[in-house]
mmCIF file of C-alpha atoms and ligand atoms in Angstrom:
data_model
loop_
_atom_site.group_PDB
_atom_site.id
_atom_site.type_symbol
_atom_site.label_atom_id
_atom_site.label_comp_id
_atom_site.label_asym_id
_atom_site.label_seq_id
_atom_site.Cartn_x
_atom_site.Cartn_y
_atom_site.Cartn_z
ATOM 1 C CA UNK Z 1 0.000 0.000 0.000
ATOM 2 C CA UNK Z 2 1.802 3.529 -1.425
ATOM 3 C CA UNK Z 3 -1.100 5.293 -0.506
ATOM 4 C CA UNK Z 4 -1.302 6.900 3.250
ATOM 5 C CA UNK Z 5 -5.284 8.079 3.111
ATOM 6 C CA UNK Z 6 -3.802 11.822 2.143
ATOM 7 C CA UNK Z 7 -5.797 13.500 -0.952
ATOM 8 C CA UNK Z 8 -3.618 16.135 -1.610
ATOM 9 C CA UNK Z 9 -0.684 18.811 -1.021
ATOM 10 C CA UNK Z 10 -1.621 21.964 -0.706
ATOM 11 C CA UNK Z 11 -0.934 25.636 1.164
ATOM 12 C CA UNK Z 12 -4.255 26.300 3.443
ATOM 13 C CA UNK Z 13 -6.511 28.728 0.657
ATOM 14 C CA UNK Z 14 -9.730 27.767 2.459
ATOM 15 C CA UNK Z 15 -11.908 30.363 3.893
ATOM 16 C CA UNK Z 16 -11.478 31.000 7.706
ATOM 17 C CA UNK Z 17 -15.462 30.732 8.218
ATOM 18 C CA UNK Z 18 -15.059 26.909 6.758
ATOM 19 C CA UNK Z 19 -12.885 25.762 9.965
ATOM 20 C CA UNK Z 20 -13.507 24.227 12.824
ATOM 21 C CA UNK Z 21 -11.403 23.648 15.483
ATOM 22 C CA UNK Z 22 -11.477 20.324 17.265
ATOM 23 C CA UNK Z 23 -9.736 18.274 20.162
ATOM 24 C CA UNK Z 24 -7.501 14.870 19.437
ATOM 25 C CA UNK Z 25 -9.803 12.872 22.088
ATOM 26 C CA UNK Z 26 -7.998 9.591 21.823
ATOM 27 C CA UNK Z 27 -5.054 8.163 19.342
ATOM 28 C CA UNK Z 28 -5.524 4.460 18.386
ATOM 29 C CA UNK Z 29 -2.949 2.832 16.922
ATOM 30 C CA UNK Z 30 -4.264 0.226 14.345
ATOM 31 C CA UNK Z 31 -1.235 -1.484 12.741
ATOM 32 C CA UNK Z 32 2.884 -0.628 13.181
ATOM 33 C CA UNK Z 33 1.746 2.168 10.398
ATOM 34 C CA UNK Z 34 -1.972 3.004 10.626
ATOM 35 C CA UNK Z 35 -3.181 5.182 13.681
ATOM 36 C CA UNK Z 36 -6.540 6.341 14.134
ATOM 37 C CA UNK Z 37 -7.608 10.179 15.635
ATOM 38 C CA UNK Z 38 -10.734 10.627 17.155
ATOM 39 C CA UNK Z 39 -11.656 14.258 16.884
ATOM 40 C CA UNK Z 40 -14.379 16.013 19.244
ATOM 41 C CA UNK Z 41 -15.700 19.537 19.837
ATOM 42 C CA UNK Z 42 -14.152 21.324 22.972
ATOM 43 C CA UNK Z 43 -17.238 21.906 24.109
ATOM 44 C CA UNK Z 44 -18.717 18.309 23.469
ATOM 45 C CA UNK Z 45 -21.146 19.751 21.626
ATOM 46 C CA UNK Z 46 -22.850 18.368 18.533
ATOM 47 C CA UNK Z 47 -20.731 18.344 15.171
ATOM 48 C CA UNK Z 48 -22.157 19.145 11.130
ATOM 49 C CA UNK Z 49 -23.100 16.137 9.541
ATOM 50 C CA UNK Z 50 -21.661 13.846 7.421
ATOM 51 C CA UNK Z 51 -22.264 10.954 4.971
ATOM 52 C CA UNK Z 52 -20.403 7.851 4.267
ATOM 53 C CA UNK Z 53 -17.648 8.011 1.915
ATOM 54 C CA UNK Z 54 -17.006 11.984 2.917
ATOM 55 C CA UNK Z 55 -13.860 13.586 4.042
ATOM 56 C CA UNK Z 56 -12.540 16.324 6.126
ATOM 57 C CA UNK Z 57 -9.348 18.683 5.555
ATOM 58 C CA UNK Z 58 -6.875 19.106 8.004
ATOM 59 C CA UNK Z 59 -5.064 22.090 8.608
ATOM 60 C CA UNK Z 60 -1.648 21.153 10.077
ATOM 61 C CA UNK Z 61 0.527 23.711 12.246
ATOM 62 C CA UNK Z 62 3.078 23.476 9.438
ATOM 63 C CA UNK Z 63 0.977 25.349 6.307
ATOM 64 C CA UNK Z 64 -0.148 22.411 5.097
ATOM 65 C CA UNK Z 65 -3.772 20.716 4.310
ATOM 66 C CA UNK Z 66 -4.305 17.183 3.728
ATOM 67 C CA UNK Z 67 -7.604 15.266 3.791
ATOM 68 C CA UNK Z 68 -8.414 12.029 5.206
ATOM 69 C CA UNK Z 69 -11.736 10.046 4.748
ATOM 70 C CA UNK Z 70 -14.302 9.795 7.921
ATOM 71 C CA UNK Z 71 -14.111 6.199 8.923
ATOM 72 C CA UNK Z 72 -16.585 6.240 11.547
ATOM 73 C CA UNK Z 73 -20.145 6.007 11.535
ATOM 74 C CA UNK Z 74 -22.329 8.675 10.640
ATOM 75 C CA UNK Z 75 -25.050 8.425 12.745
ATOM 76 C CA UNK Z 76 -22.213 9.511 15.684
ATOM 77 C CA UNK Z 77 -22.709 13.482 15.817
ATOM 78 C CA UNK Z 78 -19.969 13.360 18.634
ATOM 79 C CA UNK Z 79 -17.023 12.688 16.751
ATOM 80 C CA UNK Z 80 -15.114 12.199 13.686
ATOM 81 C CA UNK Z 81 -12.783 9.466 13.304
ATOM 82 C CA UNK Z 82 -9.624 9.745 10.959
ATOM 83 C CA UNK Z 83 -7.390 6.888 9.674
ATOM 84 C CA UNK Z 84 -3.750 7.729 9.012
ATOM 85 C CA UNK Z 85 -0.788 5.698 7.493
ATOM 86 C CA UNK Z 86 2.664 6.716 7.494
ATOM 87 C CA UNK Z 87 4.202 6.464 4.048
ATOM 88 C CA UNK Z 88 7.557 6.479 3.304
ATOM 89 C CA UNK Z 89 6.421 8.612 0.116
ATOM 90 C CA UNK Z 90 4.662 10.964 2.740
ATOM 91 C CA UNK Z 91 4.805 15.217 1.458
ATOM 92 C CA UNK Z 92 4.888 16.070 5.086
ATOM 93 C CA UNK Z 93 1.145 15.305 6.437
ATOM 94 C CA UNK Z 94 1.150 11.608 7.833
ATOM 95 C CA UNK Z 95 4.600 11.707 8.626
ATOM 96 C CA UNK Z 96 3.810 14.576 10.930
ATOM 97 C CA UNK Z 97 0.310 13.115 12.001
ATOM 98 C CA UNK Z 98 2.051 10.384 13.478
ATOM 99 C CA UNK Z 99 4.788 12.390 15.076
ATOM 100 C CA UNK Z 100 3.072 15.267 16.316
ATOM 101 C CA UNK Z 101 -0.628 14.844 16.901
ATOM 102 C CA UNK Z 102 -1.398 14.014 20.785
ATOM 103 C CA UNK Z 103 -4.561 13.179 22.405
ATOM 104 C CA UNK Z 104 -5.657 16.592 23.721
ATOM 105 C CA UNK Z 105 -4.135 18.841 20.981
ATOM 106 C CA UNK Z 106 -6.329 21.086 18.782
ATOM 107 C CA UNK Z 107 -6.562 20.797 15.012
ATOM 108 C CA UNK Z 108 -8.367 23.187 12.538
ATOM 109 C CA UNK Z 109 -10.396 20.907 10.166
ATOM 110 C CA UNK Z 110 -12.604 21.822 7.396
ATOM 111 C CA UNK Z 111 -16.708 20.746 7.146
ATOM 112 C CA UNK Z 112 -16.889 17.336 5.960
ATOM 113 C CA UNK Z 113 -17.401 17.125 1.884
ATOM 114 C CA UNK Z 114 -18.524 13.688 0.271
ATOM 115 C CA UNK Z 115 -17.079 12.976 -3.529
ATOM 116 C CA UNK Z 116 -17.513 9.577 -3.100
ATOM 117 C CA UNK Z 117 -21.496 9.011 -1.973
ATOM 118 C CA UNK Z 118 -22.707 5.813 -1.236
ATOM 119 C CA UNK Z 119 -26.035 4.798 -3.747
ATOM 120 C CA UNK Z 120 -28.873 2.598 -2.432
ATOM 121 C CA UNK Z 121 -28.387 -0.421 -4.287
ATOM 122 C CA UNK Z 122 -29.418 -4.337 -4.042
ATOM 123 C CA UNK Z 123 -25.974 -5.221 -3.692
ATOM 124 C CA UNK Z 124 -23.022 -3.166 -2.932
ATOM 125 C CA UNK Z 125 -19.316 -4.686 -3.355
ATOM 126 C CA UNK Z 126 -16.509 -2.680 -1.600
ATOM 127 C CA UNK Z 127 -12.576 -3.181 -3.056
ATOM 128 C CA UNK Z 128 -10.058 -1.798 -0.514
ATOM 129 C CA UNK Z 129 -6.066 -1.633 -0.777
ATOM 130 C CA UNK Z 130 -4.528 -0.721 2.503
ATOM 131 C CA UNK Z 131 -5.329 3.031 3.756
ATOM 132 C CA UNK Z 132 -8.201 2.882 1.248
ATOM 133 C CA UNK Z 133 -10.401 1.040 3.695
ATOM 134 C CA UNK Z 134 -11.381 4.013 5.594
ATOM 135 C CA UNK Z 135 -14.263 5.539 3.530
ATOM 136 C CA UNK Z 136 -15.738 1.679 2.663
ATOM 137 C CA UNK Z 137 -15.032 1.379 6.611
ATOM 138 C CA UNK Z 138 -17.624 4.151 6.830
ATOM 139 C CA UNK Z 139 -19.645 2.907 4.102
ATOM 140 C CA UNK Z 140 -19.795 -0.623 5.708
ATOM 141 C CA UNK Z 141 -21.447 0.917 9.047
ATOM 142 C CA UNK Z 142 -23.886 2.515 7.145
ATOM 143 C CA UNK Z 143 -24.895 -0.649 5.089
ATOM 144 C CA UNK Z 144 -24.686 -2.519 8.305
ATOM 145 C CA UNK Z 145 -27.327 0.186 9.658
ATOM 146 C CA UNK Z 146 -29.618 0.235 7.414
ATOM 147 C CA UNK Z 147 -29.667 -3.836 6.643
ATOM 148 C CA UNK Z 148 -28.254 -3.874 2.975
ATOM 149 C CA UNK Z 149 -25.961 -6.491 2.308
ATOM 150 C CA UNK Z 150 -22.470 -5.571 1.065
ATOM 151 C CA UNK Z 151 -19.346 -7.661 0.558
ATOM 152 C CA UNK Z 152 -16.201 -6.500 1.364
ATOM 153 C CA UNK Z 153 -12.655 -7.425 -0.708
ATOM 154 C CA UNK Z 154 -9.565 -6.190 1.465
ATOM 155 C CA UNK Z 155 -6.460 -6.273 -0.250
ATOM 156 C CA UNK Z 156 -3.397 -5.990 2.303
ATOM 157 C CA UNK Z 157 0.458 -6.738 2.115
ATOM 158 C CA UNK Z 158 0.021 -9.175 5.207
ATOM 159 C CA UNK Z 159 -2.647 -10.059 8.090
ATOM 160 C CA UNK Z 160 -0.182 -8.005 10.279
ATOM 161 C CA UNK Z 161 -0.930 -4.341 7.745
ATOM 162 C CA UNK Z 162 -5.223 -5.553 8.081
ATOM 163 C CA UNK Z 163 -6.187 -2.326 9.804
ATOM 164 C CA UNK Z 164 -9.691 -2.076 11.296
ATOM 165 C CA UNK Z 165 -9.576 -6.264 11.204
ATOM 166 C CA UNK Z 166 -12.188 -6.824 14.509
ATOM 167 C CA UNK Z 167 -14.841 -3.350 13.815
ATOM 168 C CA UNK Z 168 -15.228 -5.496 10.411
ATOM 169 C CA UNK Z 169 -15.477 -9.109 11.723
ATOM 170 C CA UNK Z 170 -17.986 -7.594 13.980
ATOM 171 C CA UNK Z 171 -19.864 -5.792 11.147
ATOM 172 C CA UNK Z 172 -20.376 -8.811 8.781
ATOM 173 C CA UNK Z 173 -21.790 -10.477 12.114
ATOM 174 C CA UNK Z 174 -22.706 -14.027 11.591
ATOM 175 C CA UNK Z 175 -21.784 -14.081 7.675
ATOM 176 C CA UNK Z 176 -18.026 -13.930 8.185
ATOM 177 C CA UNK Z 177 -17.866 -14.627 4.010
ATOM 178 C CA UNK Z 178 -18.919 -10.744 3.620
ATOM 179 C CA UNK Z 179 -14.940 -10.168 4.576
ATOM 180 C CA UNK Z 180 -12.697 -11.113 1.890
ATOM 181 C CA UNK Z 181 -9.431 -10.804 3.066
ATOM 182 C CA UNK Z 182 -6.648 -10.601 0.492
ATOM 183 C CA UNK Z 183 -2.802 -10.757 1.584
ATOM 184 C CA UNK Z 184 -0.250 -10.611 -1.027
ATOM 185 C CA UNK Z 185 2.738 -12.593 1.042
ATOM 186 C CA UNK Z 186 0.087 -15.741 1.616
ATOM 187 C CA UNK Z 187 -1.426 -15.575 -2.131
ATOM 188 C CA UNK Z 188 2.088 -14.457 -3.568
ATOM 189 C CA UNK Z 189 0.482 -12.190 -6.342
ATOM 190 C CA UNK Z 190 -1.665 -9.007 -5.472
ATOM 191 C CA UNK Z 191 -6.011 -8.953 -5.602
ATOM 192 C CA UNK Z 192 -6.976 -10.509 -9.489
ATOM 193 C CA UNK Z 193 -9.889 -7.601 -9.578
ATOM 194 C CA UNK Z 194 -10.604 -8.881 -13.003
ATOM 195 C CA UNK Z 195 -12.029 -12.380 -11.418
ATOM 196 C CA UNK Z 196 -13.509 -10.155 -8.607
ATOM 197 C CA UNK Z 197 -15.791 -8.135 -10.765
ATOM 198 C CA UNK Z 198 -16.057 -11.290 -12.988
ATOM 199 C CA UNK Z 199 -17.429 -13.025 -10.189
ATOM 200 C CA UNK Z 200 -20.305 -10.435 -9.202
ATOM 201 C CA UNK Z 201 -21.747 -9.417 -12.728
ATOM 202 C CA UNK Z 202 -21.279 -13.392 -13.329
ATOM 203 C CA UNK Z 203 -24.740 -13.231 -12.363
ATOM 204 C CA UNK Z 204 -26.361 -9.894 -13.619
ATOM 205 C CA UNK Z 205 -25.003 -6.478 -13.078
ATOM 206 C CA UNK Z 206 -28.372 -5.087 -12.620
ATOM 207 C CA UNK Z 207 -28.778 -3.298 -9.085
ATOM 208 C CA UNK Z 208 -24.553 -3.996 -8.384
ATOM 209 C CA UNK Z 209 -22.891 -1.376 -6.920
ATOM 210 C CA UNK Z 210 -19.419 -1.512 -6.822
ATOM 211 C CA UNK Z 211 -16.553 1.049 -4.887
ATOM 212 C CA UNK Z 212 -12.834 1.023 -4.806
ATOM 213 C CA UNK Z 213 -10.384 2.925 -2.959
ATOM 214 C CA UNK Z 214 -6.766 2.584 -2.638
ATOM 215 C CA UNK Z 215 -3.550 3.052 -4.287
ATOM 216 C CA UNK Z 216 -3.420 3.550 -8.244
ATOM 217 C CA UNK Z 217 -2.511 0.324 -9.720
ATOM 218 C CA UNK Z 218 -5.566 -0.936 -8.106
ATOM 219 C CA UNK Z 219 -7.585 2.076 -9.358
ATOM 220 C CA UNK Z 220 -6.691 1.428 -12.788
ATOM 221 C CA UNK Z 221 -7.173 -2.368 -12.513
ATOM 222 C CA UNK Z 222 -10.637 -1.061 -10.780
ATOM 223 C CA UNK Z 223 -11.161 0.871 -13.911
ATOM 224 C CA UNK Z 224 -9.918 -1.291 -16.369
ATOM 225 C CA UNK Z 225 -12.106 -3.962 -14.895
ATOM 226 C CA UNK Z 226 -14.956 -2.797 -14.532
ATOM 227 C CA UNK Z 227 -15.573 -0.483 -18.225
ATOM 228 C CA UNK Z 228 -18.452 -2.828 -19.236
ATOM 229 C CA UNK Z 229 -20.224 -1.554 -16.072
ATOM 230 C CA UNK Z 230 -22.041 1.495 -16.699
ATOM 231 C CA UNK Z 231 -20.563 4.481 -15.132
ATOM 232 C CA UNK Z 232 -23.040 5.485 -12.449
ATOM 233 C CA UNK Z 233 -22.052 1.981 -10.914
ATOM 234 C CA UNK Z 234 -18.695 2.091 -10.262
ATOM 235 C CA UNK Z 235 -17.654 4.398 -8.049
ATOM 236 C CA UNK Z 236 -13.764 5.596 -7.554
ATOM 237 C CA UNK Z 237 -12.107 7.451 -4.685
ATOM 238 C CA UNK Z 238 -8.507 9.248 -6.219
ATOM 239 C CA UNK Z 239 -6.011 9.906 -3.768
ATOM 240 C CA UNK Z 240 -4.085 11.372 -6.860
ATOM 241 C CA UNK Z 241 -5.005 13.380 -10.051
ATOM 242 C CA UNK Z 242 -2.850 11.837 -13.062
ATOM 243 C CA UNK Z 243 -4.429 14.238 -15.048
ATOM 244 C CA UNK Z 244 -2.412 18.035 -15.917
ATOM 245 C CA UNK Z 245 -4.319 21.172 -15.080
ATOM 246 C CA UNK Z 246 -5.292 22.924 -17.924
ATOM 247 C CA UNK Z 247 -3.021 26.333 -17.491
ATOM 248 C CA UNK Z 248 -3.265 27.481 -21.509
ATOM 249 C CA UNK Z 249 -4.977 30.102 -20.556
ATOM 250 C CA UNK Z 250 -5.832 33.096 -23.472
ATOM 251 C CA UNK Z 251 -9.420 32.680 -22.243
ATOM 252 C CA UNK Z 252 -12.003 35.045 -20.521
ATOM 253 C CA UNK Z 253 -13.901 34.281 -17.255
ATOM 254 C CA UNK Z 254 -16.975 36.460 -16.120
ATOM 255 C CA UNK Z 255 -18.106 36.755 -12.472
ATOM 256 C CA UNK Z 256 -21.433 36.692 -12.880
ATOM 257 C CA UNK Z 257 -22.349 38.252 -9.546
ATOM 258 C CA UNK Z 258 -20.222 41.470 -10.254
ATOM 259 C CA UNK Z 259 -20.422 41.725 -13.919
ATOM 260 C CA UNK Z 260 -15.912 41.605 -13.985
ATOM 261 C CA UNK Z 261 -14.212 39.989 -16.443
ATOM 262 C CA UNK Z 262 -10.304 38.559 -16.248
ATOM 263 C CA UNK Z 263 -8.430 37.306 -18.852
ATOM 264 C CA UNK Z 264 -6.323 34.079 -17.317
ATOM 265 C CA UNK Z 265 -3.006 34.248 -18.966
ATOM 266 C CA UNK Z 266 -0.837 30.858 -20.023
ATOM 267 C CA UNK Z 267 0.686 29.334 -17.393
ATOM 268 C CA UNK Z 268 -1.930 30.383 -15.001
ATOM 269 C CA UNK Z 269 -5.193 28.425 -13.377
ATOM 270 C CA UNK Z 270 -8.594 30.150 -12.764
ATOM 271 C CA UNK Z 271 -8.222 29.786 -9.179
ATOM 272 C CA UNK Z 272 -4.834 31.285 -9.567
ATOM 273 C CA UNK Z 273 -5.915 34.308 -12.050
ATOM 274 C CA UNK Z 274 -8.789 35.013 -9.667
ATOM 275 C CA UNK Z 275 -6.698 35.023 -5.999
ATOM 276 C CA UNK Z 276 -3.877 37.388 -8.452
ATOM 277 C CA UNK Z 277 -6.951 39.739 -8.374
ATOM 278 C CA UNK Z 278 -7.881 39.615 -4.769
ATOM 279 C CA UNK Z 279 -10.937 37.753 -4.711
ATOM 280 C CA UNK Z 280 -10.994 35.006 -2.562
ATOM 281 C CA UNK Z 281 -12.814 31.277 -3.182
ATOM 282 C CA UNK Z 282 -12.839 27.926 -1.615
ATOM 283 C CA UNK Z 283 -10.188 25.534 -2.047
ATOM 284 C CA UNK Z 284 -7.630 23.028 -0.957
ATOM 285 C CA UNK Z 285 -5.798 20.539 -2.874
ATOM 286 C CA UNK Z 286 -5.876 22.578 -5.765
ATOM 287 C CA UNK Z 287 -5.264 19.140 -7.656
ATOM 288 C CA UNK Z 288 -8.744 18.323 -9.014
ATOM 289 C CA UNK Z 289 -9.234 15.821 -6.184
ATOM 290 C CA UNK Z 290 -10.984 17.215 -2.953
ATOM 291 C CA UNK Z 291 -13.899 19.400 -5.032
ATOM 292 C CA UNK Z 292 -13.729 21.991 -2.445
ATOM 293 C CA UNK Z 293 -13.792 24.949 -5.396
ATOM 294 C CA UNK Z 294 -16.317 23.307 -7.256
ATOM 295 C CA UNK Z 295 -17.741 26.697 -8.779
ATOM 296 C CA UNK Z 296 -21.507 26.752 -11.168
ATOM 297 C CA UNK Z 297 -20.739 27.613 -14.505
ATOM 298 C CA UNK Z 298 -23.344 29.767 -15.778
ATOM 299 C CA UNK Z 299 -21.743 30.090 -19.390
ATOM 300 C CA UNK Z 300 -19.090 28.632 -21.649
ATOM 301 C CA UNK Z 301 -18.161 24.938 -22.075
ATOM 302 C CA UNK Z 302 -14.975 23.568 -19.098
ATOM 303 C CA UNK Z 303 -12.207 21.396 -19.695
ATOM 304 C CA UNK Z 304 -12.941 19.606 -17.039
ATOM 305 C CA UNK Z 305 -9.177 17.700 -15.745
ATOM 306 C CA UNK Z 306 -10.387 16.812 -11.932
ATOM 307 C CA UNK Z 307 -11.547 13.338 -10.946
ATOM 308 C CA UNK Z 308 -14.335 14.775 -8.489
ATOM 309 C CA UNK Z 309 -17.067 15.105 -11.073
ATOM 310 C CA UNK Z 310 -19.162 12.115 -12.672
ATOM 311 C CA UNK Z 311 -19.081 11.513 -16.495
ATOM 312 C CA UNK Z 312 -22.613 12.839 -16.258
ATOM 313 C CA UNK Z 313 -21.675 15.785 -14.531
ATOM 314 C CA UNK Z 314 -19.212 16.847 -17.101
ATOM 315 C CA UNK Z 315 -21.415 16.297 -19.842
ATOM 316 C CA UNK Z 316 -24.206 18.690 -18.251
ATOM 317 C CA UNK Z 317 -20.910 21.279 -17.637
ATOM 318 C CA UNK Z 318 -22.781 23.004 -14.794
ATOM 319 C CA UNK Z 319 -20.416 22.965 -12.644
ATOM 320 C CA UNK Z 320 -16.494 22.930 -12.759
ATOM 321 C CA UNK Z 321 -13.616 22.848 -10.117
ATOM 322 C CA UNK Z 322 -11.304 25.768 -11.011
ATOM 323 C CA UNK Z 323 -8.079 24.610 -9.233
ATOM 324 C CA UNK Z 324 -7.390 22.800 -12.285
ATOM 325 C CA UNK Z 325 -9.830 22.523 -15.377
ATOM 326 C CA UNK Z 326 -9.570 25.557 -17.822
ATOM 327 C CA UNK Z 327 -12.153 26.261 -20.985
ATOM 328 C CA UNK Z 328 -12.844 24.938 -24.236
ATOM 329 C CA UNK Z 329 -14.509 28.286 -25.355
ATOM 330 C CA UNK Z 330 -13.365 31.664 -25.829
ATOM 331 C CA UNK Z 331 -15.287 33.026 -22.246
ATOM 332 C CA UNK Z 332 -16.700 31.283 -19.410
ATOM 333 C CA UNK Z 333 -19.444 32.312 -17.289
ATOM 334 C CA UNK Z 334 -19.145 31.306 -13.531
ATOM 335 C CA UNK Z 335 -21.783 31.895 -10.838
ATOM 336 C CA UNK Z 336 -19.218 34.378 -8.793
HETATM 337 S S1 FES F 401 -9.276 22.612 -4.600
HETATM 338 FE FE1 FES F 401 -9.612 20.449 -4.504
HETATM 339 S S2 FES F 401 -10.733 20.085 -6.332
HETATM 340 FE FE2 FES F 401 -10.142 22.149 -6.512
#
């Protein structure tokens, strides 16, 4: 597992009205590289809602913002629980997650967002690598909750890296065969996802769901095997945006709400060309990953290069993240 459950590396451009600052209740350590952070309001008080499959963004003491996937279960207004690896490849976050966050320290989050929803479905089958458990983790409560069935593949380098191993025995309850563990050292070749989806649309795709998190190999296997599916049931969560930002520029944006219009010059994004003029929006990884500047577009046709939006969504074009898609037409129109 490469991954380490961050979404992104960015300098903290999210409005100050979008934090919240919370207290590290209690730090559970999971595996020798996975740690869990339960987060609470000082106060105790109730926090905003979330869904399965959403995130939150951290804002570390060092300038940095990474987001991490709510594992917990979202009927618990109390608390939001955060799954961390360290990774070697780490840009700074996990690495000083696990080195600096104590139990009773404060951390500036942002409200939870959800890119990665959860669809009421007949069946719903959940592929994990590693870190990329904790959304499905989520996910698997909520299933659990509610009484749909779901089946679980878990794709690990060893029983020892199986984080989360007895809140998921106890979740698949008396049908243990829900939890498909995979470890690479005992099977000496990593999860065949091509047999895996094989195996569930065997019998009809109609009313499958199916989800995958974790690092990109398995994403593109993920999407590789499952093209035949049609696209509103597979469902992807990107740690990573493989795709470049469109900075040609030479095209015109219009804020609708004040009638201005500013060219964004080559080499520049729109989120860039609009903070160069002083007006501020929402965003954080600024990689096409997170969707926190996911802005209305009112005219003009995006290039969309994010991995937030559905093919759907692109095709209606009305609505575009600006940290890193640009414009097919001369002018866009945004609802700023
Ligand atoms: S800032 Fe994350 S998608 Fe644009």
């Amino acid at each position: 597992m490469e991954t380490n459950g961050e979404m992104g590396t960015t300098v903290s451009l999210l409005a100050p009205e979008a934090e919240t600052l919370l207290r590290v209740r209690r730090v559970h350590r999971e595996t020798q590289e996975i740690a869990t952070y339960e987060l609470c309001a000082e106060d105790g008080s109730e926090l905003p809602p979330f869904t399965a499959g959403a995130h939150i963004d951290l804002h570390l003491p060092n300038g940095l913002v990474r987001s991490y996937s709510l594992c917990g279960d979202e009927a618990e207004r109390d608390r939001y629980i955060i799954g961390v690896a360290r990774s070697p490849d780490s840009r700074g976050g996990s690495t000083w997650i696990h080195d600096n966050l104590r139990t009773g320290d404060v951390v500036s989050i942002s409200h939870p967002r959800n890119n990665f929803p959860l669809v009421d479905a007949d069946r719903t089958i959940l592929i994990a690598g590693g870190i990329g458990i904790t959304p499905l983790l989520s996910m698997i409560r909520r299933l659990t909750a509610i009484g749909n069935d779901w089946t679980l593949h878990y794709a690990v380098r060893s029983h020892a890296h199986a984080a989360f191993s007895s809140d998921l025995r106890h979740l698949a309850g008396d049908r243990p065969e829900r939890l498909q563990l995979h470890c690479d050292d005992e099977s000496g070749s990593v999860l065949d996802l091509r047999g895996v989806v094989q195996r569930w649309t065997d019998t009809g795709a109609d009313g499958v769901h199916m989800y995958c998190c974790g690092p990109g190999p398995m994403l593109t296997a993920f999407e590789a095997a499952t093209a035949a599916l049609p696209s509103n049931q597979r469902h992807i969560e990107y740690f990573t945006n493989a795709t470049a930002a469109a900075k040609a520029g030479g095209f015109e944006v219009e804020l609708a709400a004040s009638g201005k219009t500013l060219m964004v010059p080559p080499g520049a994004s729109i989120l860039e060309t609009l903070r160069n003029a002083g007006i501020d929006c929402m965003s954080s990884c600024t990689e096409g990953i997170c969707g926190a500047c996911e802005t209305r577009v009112l005219g003009g046709e995006p290039d969309h290069r994010d991995v937030v939006l559905t093919d759907d969504e692109r095709i209606s074009n009305e609505v575009m993240m600006i940290c890193c898609s640009g414009s097919k037409s001369r002018k866009l129109i945004l609802d700023l």
